[in-house]
Short mmCIF file of C-alpha atoms in Angstrom, two decimals:
data_model
loop_
_atom_site.label_atom_id
_atom_site.label_comp_id
_atom_site.label_asym_id
_atom_site.label_seq_id
_atom_site.Cartn_x
_atom_site.Cartn_y
_atom_site.Cartn_z
CA UNK A 1 18.49 34.70 59.99
CA UNK A 2 21.94 32.76 60.19
CA UNK A 3 23.45 33.25 63.16
CA UNK A 4 26.41 31.23 63.54
CA UNK A 5 29.11 29.07 61.06
CA UNK A 6 26.73 26.06 61.29
CA UNK A 7 23.76 27.70 60.16
CA UNK A 8 25.82 29.21 57.22
CA UNK A 9 26.95 25.78 56.24
CA UNK A 10 23.70 24.01 56.63
CA UNK A 11 22.37 26.63 54.34
CA UNK A 12 25.17 26.69 51.76
CA UNK A 13 24.55 22.59 51.85
CA UNK A 14 21.36 23.21 50.65
CA UNK A 15 22.11 25.84 48.13
CA UNK A 16 24.09 23.40 46.58
CA UNK A 17 21.92 20.48 46.47
CA UNK A 18 19.06 22.20 45.34
CA UNK A 19 20.92 23.28 42.38
CA UNK A 20 19.94 20.32 40.62
CA UNK A 21 16.27 19.88 40.01
CA UNK A 22 15.61 16.23 41.24
CA UNK A 23 17.37 16.29 44.50
CA UNK A 24 15.52 16.92 47.66
CA UNK A 25 16.54 18.65 50.86
CA UNK A 26 14.73 17.44 54.19
CA UNK A 27 14.99 20.35 56.77
CA UNK A 28 14.31 18.13 60.05
CA UNK A 29 14.93 18.20 63.98
CA UNK A 30 15.52 14.68 65.39
CA UNK A 31 16.46 12.57 67.99
CA UNK A 32 16.63 8.73 68.84
CA UNK A 33 18.16 5.98 70.28
CA UNK A 34 21.72 5.59 69.72
CA UNK A 35 23.55 3.80 72.48
CA UNK A 36 27.01 5.40 72.00
CA UNK A 37 29.07 5.19 75.11
CA UNK A 38 29.53 8.59 76.61
CA UNK A 39 27.92 10.45 73.83
CA UNK A 40 24.04 10.29 74.74
CA UNK A 41 21.55 11.39 72.17
CA UNK A 42 19.44 14.51 73.74
CA UNK A 43 16.11 11.65 74.37
CA UNK A 44 19.13 9.36 76.02
CA UNK A 45 20.48 12.19 78.23
CA UNK A 46 16.99 13.65 78.70
CA UNK A 47 15.53 10.08 79.93
CA UNK A 48 18.60 9.16 81.94
CA UNK A 49 18.76 12.58 83.77
CA UNK A 50 14.94 12.61 84.48
CA UNK A 51 14.88 9.32 85.71
CA UNK A 52 17.41 9.92 87.83
CA UNK A 53 15.89 13.12 89.49
CA UNK A 54 19.12 15.02 88.10
CA UNK A 55 18.58 18.60 88.06
CA UNK A 56 18.06 19.81 84.56
CA UNK A 57 18.12 23.58 82.51
CA UNK A 58 15.49 23.10 79.28
CA UNK A 59 15.31 26.28 77.39
CA UNK A 60 12.20 27.90 77.99
CA UNK A 61 12.91 30.19 74.97
CA UNK A 62 14.50 27.73 72.48
CA UNK A 63 11.90 26.10 70.50
CA UNK A 64 11.86 22.85 67.95
CA UNK A 65 9.91 20.44 66.48
CA UNK A 66 11.31 17.35 67.49
CA UNK A 67 10.31 14.27 65.39
CA UNK A 68 11.36 10.74 66.60
CA UNK A 69 14.21 8.86 64.03
CA UNK A 70 11.84 6.08 63.05
CA UNK A 71 8.93 8.67 61.85
CA UNK A 72 11.68 10.73 59.65
CA UNK A 73 12.98 7.41 58.24
CA UNK A 74 9.56 6.26 57.43
CA UNK A 75 8.46 9.59 55.83
CA UNK A 76 11.70 10.43 53.80
CA UNK A 77 11.22 6.81 52.34
CA UNK A 78 7.65 7.64 51.40
CA UNK A 79 9.03 10.81 50.03
CA UNK A 80 11.70 8.68 47.65
CA UNK A 81 8.52 6.98 46.93
CA UNK A 82 6.66 9.72 45.65
CA UNK A 83 10.11 10.89 44.09
CA UNK A 84 9.51 14.48 45.48
CA UNK A 85 12.14 17.48 44.95
CA UNK A 86 12.68 20.43 46.41
CA UNK A 87 12.60 21.60 49.63
CA UNK A 88 10.35 20.27 52.56
CA UNK A 89 9.98 20.60 56.34
CA UNK A 90 9.55 16.99 58.07
CA UNK A 91 9.34 17.29 61.58
CA UNK A 92 6.83 16.80 64.24
CA UNK A 93 3.63 19.00 63.48
CA UNK A 94 3.97 21.31 66.58
CA UNK A 95 6.78 23.47 67.76
CA UNK A 96 7.52 23.76 71.69
CA UNK A 97 10.17 25.13 73.68
CA UNK A 98 12.71 22.23 75.12
CA UNK A 99 11.49 22.96 78.73
CA UNK A 100 8.26 21.60 77.66
CA UNK A 101 9.50 19.05 75.63
CA UNK A 102 11.16 17.86 78.97
CA UNK A 103 7.87 18.38 80.93
CA UNK A 104 5.98 16.17 78.36
CA UNK A 105 8.76 13.79 78.44
CA UNK A 106 8.87 13.05 82.13
CA UNK A 107 5.08 12.99 82.38
CA UNK A 108 4.89 9.97 79.62
CA UNK A 109 8.10 8.50 81.45
CA UNK A 110 5.60 8.87 85.33
CA UNK A 111 8.74 10.65 86.54
CA UNK A 112 8.93 14.12 88.85
CA UNK A 113 9.45 17.52 86.36
CA UNK A 114 9.88 19.00 89.73
CA UNK A 115 13.98 19.44 88.83
CA UNK A 116 13.06 21.10 85.47
CA UNK A 117 14.36 24.57 85.35
CA UNK A 118 13.83 26.97 82.48
CA UNK A 119 16.88 28.37 81.51
CA UNK A 120 17.67 30.81 78.20
CA UNK A 121 19.28 29.36 75.17
CA UNK A 122 21.01 33.10 75.13
CA UNK A 123 23.30 32.15 78.24
CA UNK A 124 25.16 29.57 75.68
CA UNK A 125 28.64 30.99 74.54
CA UNK A 126 27.51 30.32 71.20
CA UNK A 127 25.14 32.48 69.18
CA UNK A 128 21.85 30.43 68.48
CA UNK A 129 18.46 30.69 66.71
CA UNK A 130 15.56 31.03 69.08
CA UNK A 131 13.22 28.93 66.76
CA UNK A 132 14.30 25.90 64.60
CA UNK A 133 10.31 25.21 64.62
CA UNK A 134 9.38 23.94 61.21
CA UNK A 135 6.17 24.31 59.26
CA UNK A 136 5.45 20.84 58.09
CA UNK A 137 1.70 21.51 56.63
CA UNK A 138 3.19 21.23 52.71
CA UNK A 139 5.13 17.95 53.51
CA UNK A 140 1.98 16.64 55.14
CA UNK A 141 0.11 17.42 51.60
CA UNK A 142 2.67 15.51 49.44
CA UNK A 143 2.53 12.68 52.06
CA UNK A 144 -1.31 12.32 52.13
CA UNK A 145 -0.78 11.69 56.11
CA UNK A 146 -0.57 14.03 59.00
CA UNK A 147 3.00 14.09 60.71
CA UNK A 148 3.08 13.37 64.72
CA UNK A 149 2.63 15.77 67.05
CA UNK A 150 4.93 16.31 70.37
CA UNK A 151 3.37 13.91 72.24
CA UNK A 152 3.11 11.23 69.75
CA UNK A 153 6.62 11.49 69.12
CA UNK A 154 7.58 11.17 72.96
CA UNK A 155 5.43 8.41 73.30
CA UNK A 156 7.24 6.45 70.22
CA UNK A 157 10.45 7.34 71.69
CA UNK A 158 9.82 6.11 75.26
CA UNK A 159 8.19 2.82 73.55
CA UNK A 160 11.02 2.08 71.41
CA UNK A 161 14.04 2.51 73.79
CA UNK A 162 16.38 0.04 73.70
CA UNK A 163 15.72 -2.49 76.28
CA UNK A 164 12.01 -1.49 77.23
CA UNK A 165 9.62 -3.81 78.13
CA UNK A 166 6.65 -3.46 75.31
CA UNK A 167 3.30 -5.23 75.79
CA UNK A 168 2.47 -8.64 73.96
CA UNK A 169 0.79 -8.01 70.51
#
């Protein structure tokens, strides 16, 4: 169901791209590190908020299959190598609500999750779909490997944080 103009424009763009049989449309939900002053990505906002013990709202009725940008890029490169066309969902292999994502992130960061409050996506002024969860089984079949779980995505994001201390190899 297309619930807002953003969704309509994305759907129209997909239809246009799929008009050519050799094109590939990848549906996803991603986050990663960008380091733009004053314009944090979801993970940048979430990590900062949790580390600073700020009160945060996590939508308990808004579901996604968030994948980290690095794993998404690698999967897309693998798809391009295989000359895949059509429409594929490339994301984490499980769907979780944003409140759960934030609680799992807090656990990975070893910080308290006590200030995470459940909220409703219905409280936002612009209508939004409540589930952006993606079934990635078709992509996994084409790729020949499993896409990451939410916990694997979170661990990868924490390890790849700019300035993060990484274990010696």
